[in-house]
Short mmCIF file of C-alpha atoms and ligand atoms in Angstrom, two decimals:
data_model
loop_
_atom_site.label_atom_id
_atom_site.label_comp_id
_atom_site.label_asym_id
_atom_site.label_seq_id
_atom_site.Cartn_x
_atom_site.Cartn_y
_atom_site.Cartn_z
CA MET A 1 21.88 -16.93 -13.61
CA ASN A 2 23.21 -14.79 -16.52
CA GLN A 3 23.98 -11.43 -14.97
CA THR A 4 23.20 -9.48 -18.14
CA ILE A 5 19.58 -10.69 -18.20
CA LYS A 6 17.17 -7.89 -17.21
CA PHE A 7 13.64 -7.91 -16.02
CA TRP A 8 10.90 -5.62 -17.43
CA ALA A 9 7.23 -5.12 -16.40
CA VAL A 10 4.41 -4.44 -18.84
CA VAL A 11 1.11 -3.26 -17.34
CA PRO A 12 -1.99 -3.23 -19.61
CA ALA A 13 -4.13 -0.34 -18.28
CA ALA A 14 -6.24 0.72 -21.27
CA GLY A 15 -9.47 -1.08 -20.45
CA VAL A 16 -12.73 0.76 -19.77
CA GLY A 17 -13.89 -1.53 -16.95
CA LYS A 18 -17.37 -2.27 -18.35
CA ARG A 19 -18.28 -4.85 -15.71
CA MET A 20 -17.36 -2.47 -12.93
CA ASN A 21 -20.10 -0.05 -14.15
CA ALA A 22 -18.41 3.01 -12.51
CA ASP A 23 -18.06 6.65 -13.65
CA ARG A 24 -14.47 5.98 -14.74
CA PRO A 25 -12.21 3.00 -15.69
CA LYS A 26 -11.70 0.79 -12.59
CA GLN A 27 -7.94 1.45 -12.46
CA TYR A 28 -8.72 5.00 -11.42
CA LEU A 29 -11.20 4.14 -8.65
CA GLU A 30 -10.07 4.89 -5.04
CA LEU A 31 -8.77 2.07 -2.87
CA ALA A 32 -7.30 2.70 0.59
CA GLY A 33 -6.29 6.34 -0.24
CA LEU A 34 -4.84 5.78 -3.69
CA THR A 35 -6.12 4.81 -7.13
CA VAL A 36 -6.03 1.17 -8.04
CA ILE A 37 -3.28 1.69 -10.59
CA GLU A 38 -1.10 3.65 -8.17
CA HIS A 39 -1.13 0.58 -5.82
CA THR A 40 -0.41 -1.75 -8.65
CA LEU A 41 2.58 0.29 -9.95
CA SER A 42 3.93 0.97 -6.47
CA ARG A 43 3.99 -2.70 -5.71
CA LEU A 44 5.87 -3.43 -8.94
CA LEU A 45 8.39 -0.65 -8.22
CA GLN A 46 8.84 -1.79 -4.58
CA ALA A 47 10.00 -5.23 -5.72
CA ASN A 48 13.11 -3.53 -6.98
CA VAL A 49 13.77 -5.92 -9.86
CA PHE A 50 12.52 -4.05 -12.95
CA SER A 51 14.69 -2.02 -15.35
CA ALA A 52 11.48 -0.22 -16.36
CA VAL A 53 7.68 -0.57 -16.21
CA ALA A 54 5.85 0.11 -19.44
CA VAL A 55 2.18 1.09 -18.90
CA ALA A 56 -0.37 0.95 -21.70
CA ILE A 57 -2.75 3.88 -21.49
CA SER A 58 -5.78 4.63 -23.71
CA ALA A 59 -5.66 7.75 -25.98
CA GLU A 60 -9.01 8.78 -24.45
CA ASP A 61 -7.77 8.52 -20.87
CA PRO A 62 -7.80 11.95 -19.06
CA TYR A 63 -6.78 10.51 -15.66
CA TRP A 64 -3.28 9.14 -16.19
CA THR A 65 -1.46 12.46 -16.62
CA GLU A 66 -2.96 13.64 -13.34
CA LEU A 67 -1.02 10.98 -11.39
CA ASP A 68 2.51 11.72 -10.13
CA ILE A 69 3.51 8.00 -10.52
CA GLY A 70 3.38 8.44 -14.30
CA LYS A 71 6.44 10.75 -14.01
CA HIS A 72 8.52 8.14 -12.09
CA GLU A 73 11.85 7.62 -13.83
CA LEU A 74 11.19 3.84 -14.31
CA ILE A 75 7.69 4.30 -15.73
CA ILE A 76 7.22 4.45 -19.50
CA THR A 77 3.86 5.37 -20.99
CA ALA A 78 2.77 3.39 -24.14
CA PRO A 79 -0.46 3.70 -26.22
CA GLY A 80 -3.27 1.36 -25.36
CA GLY A 81 -4.74 -1.08 -27.88
CA LYS A 82 -8.13 -2.41 -28.89
CA GLU A 83 -7.84 -5.62 -26.83
CA ARG A 84 -5.71 -6.45 -23.80
CA ALA A 85 -3.26 -8.35 -26.03
CA ASP A 86 -2.85 -5.21 -28.22
CA SER A 87 -2.04 -3.12 -25.20
CA VAL A 88 0.55 -5.65 -23.98
CA LEU A 89 2.16 -5.68 -27.46
CA SER A 90 2.27 -1.88 -27.44
CA GLY A 91 3.98 -2.00 -24.01
CA LEU A 92 6.60 -4.48 -25.38
CA LYS A 93 7.22 -2.20 -28.43
CA ALA A 94 7.82 0.78 -26.06
CA ILE A 95 10.90 -0.99 -24.66
CA ARG A 96 12.19 -2.61 -27.87
CA GLU A 97 15.28 -0.36 -27.94
CA GLN A 98 16.33 -1.38 -24.44
CA ALA A 99 15.08 -4.98 -23.97
CA LYS A 100 17.03 -7.99 -25.36
CA ASP A 101 15.30 -11.06 -26.66
CA ASP A 102 16.42 -13.17 -23.70
CA ASP A 103 15.34 -10.60 -21.05
CA TRP A 104 12.35 -11.59 -18.96
CA VAL A 105 9.04 -9.64 -19.12
CA LEU A 106 6.43 -9.84 -16.40
CA VAL A 107 3.01 -8.77 -17.65
CA HIS A 108 0.66 -7.63 -14.83
CA ASP A 109 -2.93 -6.35 -14.99
CA ALA A 110 -3.39 -2.76 -13.74
CA ALA A 111 -6.49 -4.13 -12.10
CA ARG A 112 -4.61 -6.42 -9.69
CA PRO A 113 -3.46 -4.05 -6.90
CA CYS A 114 -2.85 -6.62 -4.19
CA LEU A 115 0.20 -8.26 -5.73
CA THR A 116 2.96 -8.98 -3.19
CA THR A 117 6.75 -8.75 -3.53
CA GLY A 118 6.72 -12.34 -2.35
CA ASP A 119 4.70 -13.55 -5.33
CA ILE A 120 6.87 -11.61 -7.74
CA ARG A 121 10.03 -13.22 -6.22
CA LEU A 122 8.44 -16.63 -6.23
CA LEU A 123 7.53 -16.39 -9.90
CA ILE A 124 11.01 -15.13 -10.82
CA ASP A 125 12.86 -17.66 -8.65
CA THR A 126 10.84 -20.56 -10.03
CA LEU A 127 11.17 -19.60 -13.68
CA VAL A 128 14.47 -17.80 -14.11
CA ASN A 129 16.21 -20.83 -15.59
CA ASP A 130 13.25 -22.02 -17.58
CA GLU A 131 13.28 -21.93 -21.40
CA VAL A 132 9.67 -20.78 -21.91
CA GLY A 133 8.39 -19.16 -18.67
CA GLY A 134 5.07 -19.37 -16.97
CA ILE A 135 2.33 -17.65 -14.85
CA LEU A 136 0.96 -17.27 -11.37
CA ALA A 137 -2.17 -19.40 -10.98
CA LEU A 138 -4.56 -20.78 -8.43
CA SER A 139 -6.04 -24.22 -8.12
CA SER A 140 -9.75 -24.47 -8.07
CA HIS A 141 -11.51 -25.33 -4.75
CA ASP A 142 -14.99 -25.58 -6.22
CA THR A 143 -16.24 -28.51 -8.26
CA LEU A 144 -16.40 -27.34 -11.87
CA LYS A 145 -19.17 -28.07 -14.31
CA ASN A 146 -19.36 -28.04 -18.07
CA VAL A 147 -22.66 -26.30 -18.82
CA GLN A 148 -24.72 -25.66 -21.91
CA ASP A 149 -28.00 -23.71 -21.82
CA LYS A 150 -27.99 -24.05 -18.03
CA TYR A 151 -27.89 -27.83 -18.12
CA ILE A 152 -24.82 -29.66 -16.79
CA LEU A 153 -23.07 -31.80 -19.38
CA GLY A 154 -20.39 -33.08 -17.07
CA THR A 155 -17.91 -32.45 -14.28
CA LEU A 156 -14.36 -31.33 -14.99
CA ASP A 157 -11.37 -32.90 -13.30
CA ARG A 158 -10.52 -30.27 -10.75
CA ARG A 159 -6.94 -31.52 -10.39
CA THR A 160 -6.14 -30.43 -13.95
CA ILE A 161 -7.86 -27.08 -13.85
CA TRP A 162 -6.12 -23.84 -12.72
CA ARG A 163 -7.14 -20.19 -12.76
CA ALA A 164 -4.68 -17.97 -14.55
CA LEU A 165 -3.52 -14.86 -12.66
CA THR A 166 -0.82 -12.31 -13.42
CA PRO A 167 2.08 -11.58 -13.50
CA GLN A 168 2.79 -13.83 -16.48
CA MET A 169 6.56 -14.12 -17.16
CA PHE A 170 8.09 -14.81 -20.57
CA ARG A 171 11.22 -13.98 -22.58
CA TYR A 172 10.90 -10.69 -24.40
CA GLY A 173 11.57 -12.03 -27.93
CA LEU A 174 9.34 -15.11 -27.60
CA LEU A 175 6.44 -13.23 -26.05
CA LYS A 176 6.58 -10.46 -28.72
CA SER A 177 6.55 -12.86 -31.62
CA ALA A 178 3.88 -15.05 -30.00
CA LEU A 179 1.59 -11.96 -29.58
CA GLU A 180 2.38 -10.70 -33.09
CA GLU A 181 1.54 -14.08 -34.62
CA ALA A 182 -1.79 -14.30 -32.62
CA GLU A 183 -2.86 -10.67 -33.42
CA GLY A 184 -6.62 -10.41 -33.79
CA ASN A 185 -7.28 -13.86 -32.37
CA PRO A 186 -10.07 -13.53 -29.74
CA ALA A 187 -8.97 -16.73 -27.98
CA ILE A 188 -5.78 -14.86 -26.74
CA THR A 189 -6.99 -13.57 -23.36
CA ASP A 190 -3.64 -13.84 -21.63
CA GLU A 191 0.06 -14.10 -22.59
CA ALA A 192 0.23 -17.85 -21.84
CA SER A 193 -2.45 -18.59 -24.44
CA ALA A 194 -0.33 -16.97 -27.16
CA LEU A 195 2.55 -19.24 -26.30
CA GLU A 196 0.28 -22.31 -26.03
CA LEU A 197 -0.77 -21.58 -29.61
CA MET A 198 2.79 -21.98 -30.59
CA GLY A 199 2.88 -25.48 -29.03
CA LEU A 200 4.83 -24.37 -26.02
CA LYS A 201 4.00 -25.35 -22.40
CA PRO A 202 4.17 -22.46 -19.91
CA LYS A 203 4.63 -23.44 -16.28
CA ILE A 204 2.23 -22.92 -13.38
CA VAL A 205 3.48 -21.27 -10.20
CA GLU A 206 0.87 -21.29 -7.35
CA GLY A 207 0.16 -17.72 -6.29
CA ARG A 208 -1.63 -16.16 -3.36
CA PRO A 209 -5.44 -16.04 -3.45
CA ASP A 210 -5.47 -12.38 -2.48
CA ASN A 211 -4.07 -11.36 -5.89
CA ILE A 212 -7.54 -10.65 -7.15
CA LYS A 213 -8.49 -8.77 -10.31
CA ILE A 214 -10.88 -5.88 -9.63
CA THR A 215 -13.78 -6.80 -11.96
CA GLN A 216 -17.10 -6.12 -10.26
CA PRO A 217 -18.15 -3.49 -7.71
CA GLU A 218 -17.85 -5.78 -4.71
CA ASP A 219 -14.20 -6.54 -5.49
CA LEU A 220 -13.05 -3.08 -4.27
CA ALA A 221 -14.13 -3.78 -0.68
CA LEU A 222 -12.51 -7.25 -0.89
CA ALA A 223 -9.24 -5.73 -2.21
CA GLN A 224 -9.32 -3.23 0.74
CA PHE A 225 -9.79 -6.10 3.17
CA TYR A 226 -6.91 -8.06 1.66
CA MET A 227 -4.64 -5.03 1.82
CA GLU A 228 -5.42 -4.51 5.53
CA GLN A 229 -4.59 -8.23 6.16
CA GLN A 230 -1.29 -7.95 4.27
N1 LIG B 1 -6.79 -3.80 -20.79
C1 LIG B 1 -5.99 -3.05 -21.69
N2 LIG B 1 -6.42 -2.81 -22.98
C2 LIG B 1 -7.69 -3.28 -23.32
C3 LIG B 1 -8.47 -3.99 -22.47
C4 LIG B 1 -7.99 -4.27 -21.19
O1 LIG B 1 -4.88 -2.67 -21.32
N3 LIG B 1 -8.03 -2.95 -24.60
C5 LIG B 1 -6.32 -4.02 -19.39
C6 LIG B 1 -7.28 -3.49 -18.33
O2 LIG B 1 -7.05 -2.12 -18.11
C7 LIG B 1 -6.90 -4.41 -17.18
C8 LIG B 1 -6.43 -5.72 -17.73
O3 LIG B 1 -6.21 -5.43 -19.14
O4 LIG B 1 -5.90 -3.83 -16.32
C9 LIG B 1 -7.39 -6.84 -17.52
O5 LIG B 1 -8.60 -6.66 -18.29
P1 LIG B 1 -10.03 -6.58 -17.65
O6 LIG B 1 -10.06 -6.99 -16.24
O7 LIG B 1 -10.96 -7.21 -18.63
O8 LIG B 1 -10.34 -4.93 -17.66
P2 LIG B 1 -11.37 -4.13 -18.57
O9 LIG B 1 -11.34 -4.65 -19.94
O10 LIG B 1 -11.12 -2.71 -18.29
O11 LIG B 1 -12.79 -4.52 -17.87
P3 LIG B 1 -14.14 -5.03 -18.58
O12 LIG B 1 -13.74 -6.32 -19.32
O13 LIG B 1 -15.13 -5.30 -17.52
O14 LIG B 1 -14.61 -3.95 -19.52
MG1 LIG B 2 -11.88 -6.70 -20.46
#
């Protein structure tokens, strides 16, 4: 491995958490004594691999400056964007002076607080010599249906279907140009899809099923349970 290659983390945290239906964005809800985003950022910092962690925060967010972790020397605050991809691009721009094109960037949702150091290491160890990069993902246990207007049109081949998680790990230069090229495209819901659009093939690394994204109210209790098990 090239010793001069660095690792950076970018954390999109500028969403409003509509599906959570709470009094504040879900990243600021309490989970096991801390806010969701404090868990997420602590876990990234604990892995001890990142030169810095760029966090994209909405201009209307009154909660972020209340948290001590925002003042950590490795945390950089960047402006949030309209869509998740815009927030990620903003995080990348916040480290443009320090990051080199060949450095690796791990993009991780603020809303995934159960990430383990083991999964971060697995992703890095699997992909560090890869040209393109890849993502943590989960295979699907359920039989999957293609549905229109509540009628089943067919059954998907489960062996070829994976659920995309984060972190997603790509080279700084490639990821930034892929996201810039795809700007405004609603089909870009994760980093991998921006690279797929360029004709590239990101790799799948099987992650842990407890790396859930807090999305609906019941997910908080589930995340708490997983943390106790870890
Ligand atoms: N995100 C972001 N900027 C946006 C939208 C989302 O940084 N404009 C972040 C969220 O804060 C979250 C991650 O992207 O950490 C994943 O998005 P999602 O789970 O969809 O969060 P929200 O958009 O906040 O939730 P919802 O879609 O229910 O409104
Ligand atoms: Mg969203």
